[in-house]
Coordinates of C-alpha atoms in Angstrom, one line a residue:
X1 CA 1.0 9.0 22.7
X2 CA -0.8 11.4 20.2
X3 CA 0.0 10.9 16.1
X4 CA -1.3 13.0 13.7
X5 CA -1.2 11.9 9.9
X6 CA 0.1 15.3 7.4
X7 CA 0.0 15.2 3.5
X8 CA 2.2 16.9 1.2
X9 CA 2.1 17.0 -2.4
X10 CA 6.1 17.2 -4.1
X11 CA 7.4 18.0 -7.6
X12 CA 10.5 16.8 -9.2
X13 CA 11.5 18.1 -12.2
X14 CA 12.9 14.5 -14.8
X15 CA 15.7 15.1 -16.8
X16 CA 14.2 15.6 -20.0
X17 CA 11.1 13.8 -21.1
X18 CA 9.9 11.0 -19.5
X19 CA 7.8 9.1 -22.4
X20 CA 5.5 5.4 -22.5
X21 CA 3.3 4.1 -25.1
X22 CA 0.3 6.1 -23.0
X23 CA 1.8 9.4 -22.7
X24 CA 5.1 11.7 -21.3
X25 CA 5.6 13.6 -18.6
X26 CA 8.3 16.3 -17.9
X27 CA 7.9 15.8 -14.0
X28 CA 7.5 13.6 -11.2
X29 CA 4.2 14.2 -8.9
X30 CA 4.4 12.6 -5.3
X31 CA 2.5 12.5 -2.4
X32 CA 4.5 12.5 1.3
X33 CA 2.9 10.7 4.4
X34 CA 4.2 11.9 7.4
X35 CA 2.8 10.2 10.6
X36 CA 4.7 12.2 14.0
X37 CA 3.6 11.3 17.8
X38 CA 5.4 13.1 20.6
X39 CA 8.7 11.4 19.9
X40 CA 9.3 10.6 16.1
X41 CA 8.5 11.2 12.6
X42 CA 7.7 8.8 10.0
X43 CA 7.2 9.1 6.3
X44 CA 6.5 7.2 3.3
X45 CA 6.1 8.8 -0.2
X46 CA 3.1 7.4 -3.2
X47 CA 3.4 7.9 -6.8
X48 CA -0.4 8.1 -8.2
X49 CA -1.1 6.1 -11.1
X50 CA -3.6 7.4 -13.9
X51 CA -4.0 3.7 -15.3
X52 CA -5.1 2.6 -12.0
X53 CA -7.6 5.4 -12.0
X54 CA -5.3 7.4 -8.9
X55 CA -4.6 10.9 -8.9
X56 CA -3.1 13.3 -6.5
X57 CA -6.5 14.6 -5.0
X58 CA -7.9 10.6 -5.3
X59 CA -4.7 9.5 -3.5
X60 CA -4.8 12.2 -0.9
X61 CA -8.5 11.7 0.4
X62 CA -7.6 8.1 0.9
X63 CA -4.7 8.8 3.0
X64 CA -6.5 11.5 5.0
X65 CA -9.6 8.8 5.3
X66 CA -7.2 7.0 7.5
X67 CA -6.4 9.5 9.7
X68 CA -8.6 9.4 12.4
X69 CA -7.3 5.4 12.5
X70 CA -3.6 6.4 12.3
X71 CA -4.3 8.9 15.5
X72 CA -5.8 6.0 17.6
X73 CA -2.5 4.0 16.6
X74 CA -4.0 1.6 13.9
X75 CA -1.0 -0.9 13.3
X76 CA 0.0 -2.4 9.8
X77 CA -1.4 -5.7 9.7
X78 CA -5.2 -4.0 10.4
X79 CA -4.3 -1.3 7.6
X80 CA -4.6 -4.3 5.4
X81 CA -7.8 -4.5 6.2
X82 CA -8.6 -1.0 6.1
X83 CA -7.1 0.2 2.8
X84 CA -7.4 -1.3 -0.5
X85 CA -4.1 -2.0 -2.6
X86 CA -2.6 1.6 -4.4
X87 CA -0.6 4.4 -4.1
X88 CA -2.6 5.6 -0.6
X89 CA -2.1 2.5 1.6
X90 CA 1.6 2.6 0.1
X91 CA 2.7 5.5 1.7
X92 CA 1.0 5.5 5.0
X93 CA 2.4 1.6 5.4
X94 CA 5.6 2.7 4.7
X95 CA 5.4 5.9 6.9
X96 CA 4.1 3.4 9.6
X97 CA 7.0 1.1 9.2
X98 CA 9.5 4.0 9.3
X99 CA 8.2 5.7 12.7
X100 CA 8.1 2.5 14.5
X101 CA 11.8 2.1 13.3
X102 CA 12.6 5.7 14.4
X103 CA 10.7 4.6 17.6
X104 CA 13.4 2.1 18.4
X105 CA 11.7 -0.5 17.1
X106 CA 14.5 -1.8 15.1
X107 CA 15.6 -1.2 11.9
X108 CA 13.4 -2.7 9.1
X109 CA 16.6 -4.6 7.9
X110 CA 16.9 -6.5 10.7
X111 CA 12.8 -6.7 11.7
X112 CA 12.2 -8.2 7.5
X113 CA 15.0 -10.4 8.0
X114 CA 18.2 -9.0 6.0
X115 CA 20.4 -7.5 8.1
X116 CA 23.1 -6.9 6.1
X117 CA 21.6 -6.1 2.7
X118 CA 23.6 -5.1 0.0
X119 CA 24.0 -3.0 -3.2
X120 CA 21.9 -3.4 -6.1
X121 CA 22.4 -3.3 -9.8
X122 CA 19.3 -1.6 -11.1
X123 CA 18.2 -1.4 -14.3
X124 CA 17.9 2.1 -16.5
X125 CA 15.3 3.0 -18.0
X126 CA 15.5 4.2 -22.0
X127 CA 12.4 6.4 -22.9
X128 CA 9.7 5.9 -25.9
X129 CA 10.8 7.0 -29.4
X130 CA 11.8 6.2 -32.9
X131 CA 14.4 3.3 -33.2
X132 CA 17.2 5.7 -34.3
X133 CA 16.6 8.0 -31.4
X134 CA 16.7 4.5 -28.8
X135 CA 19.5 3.5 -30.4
X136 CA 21.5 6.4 -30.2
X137 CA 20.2 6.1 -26.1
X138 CA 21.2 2.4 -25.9
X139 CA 24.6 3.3 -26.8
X140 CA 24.4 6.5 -24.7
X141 CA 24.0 4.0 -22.0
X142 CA 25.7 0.9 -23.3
X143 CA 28.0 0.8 -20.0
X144 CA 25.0 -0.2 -18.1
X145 CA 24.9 -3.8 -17.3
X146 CA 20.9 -3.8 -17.2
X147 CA 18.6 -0.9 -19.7
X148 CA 14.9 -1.7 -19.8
X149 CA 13.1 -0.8 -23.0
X150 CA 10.1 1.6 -23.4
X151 CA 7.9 0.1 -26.0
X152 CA 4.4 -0.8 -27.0
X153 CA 3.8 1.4 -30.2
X154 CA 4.4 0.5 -33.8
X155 CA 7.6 0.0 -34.8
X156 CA 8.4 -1.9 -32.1
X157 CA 10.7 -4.7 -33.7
X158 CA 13.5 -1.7 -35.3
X159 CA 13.4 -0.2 -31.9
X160 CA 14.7 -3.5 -30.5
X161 CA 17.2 -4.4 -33.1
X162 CA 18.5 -0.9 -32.7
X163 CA 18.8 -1.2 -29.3
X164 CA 20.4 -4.2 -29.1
X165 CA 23.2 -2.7 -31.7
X166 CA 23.7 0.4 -29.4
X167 CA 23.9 -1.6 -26.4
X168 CA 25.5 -5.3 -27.6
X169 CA 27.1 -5.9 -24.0
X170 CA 24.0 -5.0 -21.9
X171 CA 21.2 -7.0 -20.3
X172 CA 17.7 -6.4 -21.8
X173 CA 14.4 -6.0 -20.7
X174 CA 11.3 -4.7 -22.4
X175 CA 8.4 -2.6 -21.4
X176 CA 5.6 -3.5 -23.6
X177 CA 3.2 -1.5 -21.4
X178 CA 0.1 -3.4 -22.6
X179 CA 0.8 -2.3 -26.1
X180 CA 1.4 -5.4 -28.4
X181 CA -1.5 -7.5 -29.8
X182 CA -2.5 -10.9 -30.7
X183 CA -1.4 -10.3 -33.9
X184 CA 2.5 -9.0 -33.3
X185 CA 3.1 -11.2 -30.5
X186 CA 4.9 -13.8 -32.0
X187 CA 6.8 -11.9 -34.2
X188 CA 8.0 -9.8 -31.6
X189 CA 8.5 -12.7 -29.2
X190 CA 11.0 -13.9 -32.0
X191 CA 12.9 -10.8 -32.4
X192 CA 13.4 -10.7 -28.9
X193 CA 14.6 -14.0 -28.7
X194 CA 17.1 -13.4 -31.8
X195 CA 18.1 -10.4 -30.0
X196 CA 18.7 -12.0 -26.1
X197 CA 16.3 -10.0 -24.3
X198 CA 16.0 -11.2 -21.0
X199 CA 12.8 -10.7 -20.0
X200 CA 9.2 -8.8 -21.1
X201 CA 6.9 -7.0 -19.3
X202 CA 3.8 -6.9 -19.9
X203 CA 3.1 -7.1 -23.7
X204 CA -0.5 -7.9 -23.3
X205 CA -3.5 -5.9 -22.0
X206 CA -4.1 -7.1 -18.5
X207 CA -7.2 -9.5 -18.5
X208 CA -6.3 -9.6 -22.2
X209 CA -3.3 -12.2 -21.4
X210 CA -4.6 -15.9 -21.7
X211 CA -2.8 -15.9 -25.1
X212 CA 0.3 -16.4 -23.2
X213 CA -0.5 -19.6 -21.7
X214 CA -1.3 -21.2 -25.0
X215 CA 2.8 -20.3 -27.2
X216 CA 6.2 -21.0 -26.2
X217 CA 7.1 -18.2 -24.3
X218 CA 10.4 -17.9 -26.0
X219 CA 11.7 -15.2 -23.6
X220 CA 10.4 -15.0 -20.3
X221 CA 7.4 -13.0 -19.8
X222 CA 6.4 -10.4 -16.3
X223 CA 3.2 -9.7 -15.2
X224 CA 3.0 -6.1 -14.2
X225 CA -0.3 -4.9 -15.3
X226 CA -1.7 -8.3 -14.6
X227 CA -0.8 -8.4 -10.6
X228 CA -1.3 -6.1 -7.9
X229 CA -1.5 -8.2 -4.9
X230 CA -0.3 -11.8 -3.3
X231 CA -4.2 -13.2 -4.5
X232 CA -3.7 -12.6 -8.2
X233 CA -0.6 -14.7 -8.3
X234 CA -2.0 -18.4 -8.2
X235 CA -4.0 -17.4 -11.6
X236 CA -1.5 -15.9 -13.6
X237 CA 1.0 -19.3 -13.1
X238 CA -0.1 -20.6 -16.6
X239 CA 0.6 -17.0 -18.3
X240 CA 3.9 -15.8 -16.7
X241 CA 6.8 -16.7 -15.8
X242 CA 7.6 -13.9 -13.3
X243 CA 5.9 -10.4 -11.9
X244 CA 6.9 -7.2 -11.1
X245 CA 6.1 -6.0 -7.7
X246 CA 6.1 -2.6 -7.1
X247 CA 4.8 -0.7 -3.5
X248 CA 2.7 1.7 -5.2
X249 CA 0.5 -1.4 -6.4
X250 CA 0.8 -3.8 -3.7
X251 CA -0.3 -0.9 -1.3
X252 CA 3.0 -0.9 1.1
X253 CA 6.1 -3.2 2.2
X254 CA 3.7 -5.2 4.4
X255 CA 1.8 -6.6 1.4
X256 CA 4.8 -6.7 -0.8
X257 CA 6.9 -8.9 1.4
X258 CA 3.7 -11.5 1.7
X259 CA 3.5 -11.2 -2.2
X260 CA 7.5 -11.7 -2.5
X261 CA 7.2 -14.6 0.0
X262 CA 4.3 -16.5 -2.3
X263 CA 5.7 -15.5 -5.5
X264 CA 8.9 -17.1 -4.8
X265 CA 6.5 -20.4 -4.0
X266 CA 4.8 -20.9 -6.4
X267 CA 8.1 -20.6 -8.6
X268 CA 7.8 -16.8 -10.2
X269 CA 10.7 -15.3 -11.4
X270 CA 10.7 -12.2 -9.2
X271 CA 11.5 -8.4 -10.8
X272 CA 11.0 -5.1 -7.6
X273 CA 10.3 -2.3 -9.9
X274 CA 9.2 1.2 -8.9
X275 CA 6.9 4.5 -10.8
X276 CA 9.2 7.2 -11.1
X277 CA 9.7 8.8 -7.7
X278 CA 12.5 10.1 -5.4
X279 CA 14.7 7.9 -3.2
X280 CA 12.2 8.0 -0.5
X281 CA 10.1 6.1 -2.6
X282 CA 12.9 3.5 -3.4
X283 CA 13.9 3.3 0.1
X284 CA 11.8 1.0 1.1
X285 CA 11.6 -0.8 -2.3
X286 CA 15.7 -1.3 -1.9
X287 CA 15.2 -4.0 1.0
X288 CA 12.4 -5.6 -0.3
X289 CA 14.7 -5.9 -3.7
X290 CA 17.5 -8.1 -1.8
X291 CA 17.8 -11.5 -3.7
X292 CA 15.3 -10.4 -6.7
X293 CA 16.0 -11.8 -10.1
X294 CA 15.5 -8.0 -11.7
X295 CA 15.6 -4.9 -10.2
X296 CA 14.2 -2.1 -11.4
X297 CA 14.5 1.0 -9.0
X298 CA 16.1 3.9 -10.9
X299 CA 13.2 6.8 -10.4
X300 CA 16.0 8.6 -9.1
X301 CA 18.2 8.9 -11.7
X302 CA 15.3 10.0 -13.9
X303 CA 14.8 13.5 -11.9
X304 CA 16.5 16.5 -12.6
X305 CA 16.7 16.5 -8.4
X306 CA 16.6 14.3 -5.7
X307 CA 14.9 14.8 -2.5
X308 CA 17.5 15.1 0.7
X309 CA 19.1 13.0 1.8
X310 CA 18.9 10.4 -0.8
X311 CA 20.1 6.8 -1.8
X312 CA 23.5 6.9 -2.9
X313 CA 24.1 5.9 -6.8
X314 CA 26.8 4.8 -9.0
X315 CA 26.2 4.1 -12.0
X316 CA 23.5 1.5 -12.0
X317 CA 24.4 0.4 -8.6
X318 CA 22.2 1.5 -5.3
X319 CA 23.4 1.3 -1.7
X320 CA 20.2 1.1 0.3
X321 CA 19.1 3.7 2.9
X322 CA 21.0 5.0 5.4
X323 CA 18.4 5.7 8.7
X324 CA 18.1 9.3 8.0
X325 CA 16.5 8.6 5.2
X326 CA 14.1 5.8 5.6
X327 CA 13.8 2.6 7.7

């Protein structure tokens, strides 16, 4: 049996603006891992991260580092070993993972231990801007059961009250991204509480955070910034209350299920969120979500397009992947 590793970079056009507290974006850069031998295809797809210090050409020599190990038929548990945690390892694990499931391996429901998963309810993501323009998108999107809440600049506390008037009926959770301070933490830890968010992301710089293990946490709080991998979970226990794991930061579903195992442990709340990226990205992401406490997986409704096939949608809801798709 001969694999050979191919890399292709994708563009997908968001619907609108895409906007955080570090920047916009108007489209969706990916990188596809395809791993093929004599009888199959695999492919896993990578979103690099600029706050990691990833980009395309970064992401891309990693991937096509590995390649003399993928033709020789390296296996997951020694690409662990081989790859640091990112975007790269990402989508070659996850190619891996599909092309032994296309081999007739099994399907990676049944091999991860849910065979019959089921739909999700993810949430949907509201974009950075002035608290009238989020509250007019809150109430856009008030049918939702779950919005998450791009924050992290000044103004933060009429942006939530605004949102939370467009959207009275809907689950809340906010996306600090790093951006509030020692100084409008508590205030904006009140508000929050006052308005019922249900949970925070983030709102310190990572290795910034030990604040949080000193107030009451009136709301919980989600490490997302602050964790990467199953070692930085025992540290952040005093700090956190739960963490987002995402595949593009744990490096693949191998890690991520280890991390999802230990997280659950030690008593973390757990939220599977994604980067904005197509359904092949969420494919994967979509089993590893089953029995979460948040999910946050809706890159796809972002884009202006999907790739083909894709997961199927509606509303908030996602049906995970049918085989000619992923897994």
């Amino acid at each position: 049996m001969t694999r050979a590793l191919e890399i292709t970079f994708q563009r997908y056009p968001i619907a609108g603006e895409f906007r955080i507290s570090r920047g916009a974006k108007t489209e969706a850069e990916v990188i596809v891992c395809k791993i093929r031998d004599d009888e199959a295809v695999g492919r896993g797809e990578c979103v690099p991260y600029r706050r990691y210090g990833e980009t395309m050409d970064s992401v891309a020599a990693e991937i096509a580092a590995i390649g003399e190990a993928v033709a020789a038929g390296i296996d997951r548990e020694a690409l662990l070993t081989r790859m640091k945690p990112g975007a790269a390892r990402n989508a070659v694990d996850c190619a891996l993972w599909d092309l032994e499931a296309k081999l007739g391996w099994g399907r990676v429901t049944d091999r991860i231990g849910v065979a019959a998963p089921s739909a999700l309810v993810t949430a949907y993501t509201l974009s950075l801007g002035d608290a009238d323009a989020m509250g007019r998108q809150a109430a856009r999107y008030a049918h939702r059961k779950l919005l998450k809440i791009k924050l992290g600049a000044e103004g933060d506390e009429a942006r939530i009250r605004a949102v939370r008037a467009g959207a009275p009926d809907s689950a809340l959770i906010l996306d600090a991204n790093e951006g509030w301070t020692e100084k409008t933490l508590a205030g904006l830890l009140a508000v929050s509480a006052e308005c019922k968010v249900s949970l925070i992301e983030q709102p310190l710089p990572a290795g910034r955070d030990g604040l949080l293990a000193t107030i009451d946490r009136r709301v919980p709080v989600c490490a997302d910034e602050s964790v990467h991998a199953t070692e930085d979970l025992a540290a952040l226990r005093d700090r956190y209350d739960a963490v987002n794991i995402k595949l593009d930061k744990t490096g693949g579903l191998t890690e991520a299920l280890a991390m999802k195992r230990e997280a659950a442990r030690l008593g973390f709340k757990i939220m599977v969120g994604c980067m904005v990226g197509s359904s092949l990205a969420m494919a994967p992401a979509t089993l590893l979500a089953q029995g979460v406490d948040f999910v946050d997986l809706d890159g796809p409704l972002l884009l202006a397009r999907d790739c083909e096939p894709g997961l199927v949608y509606e509303g908030s809801t996602v049906t995970p992947p049918a085989p000619a798709l992923w897994g």
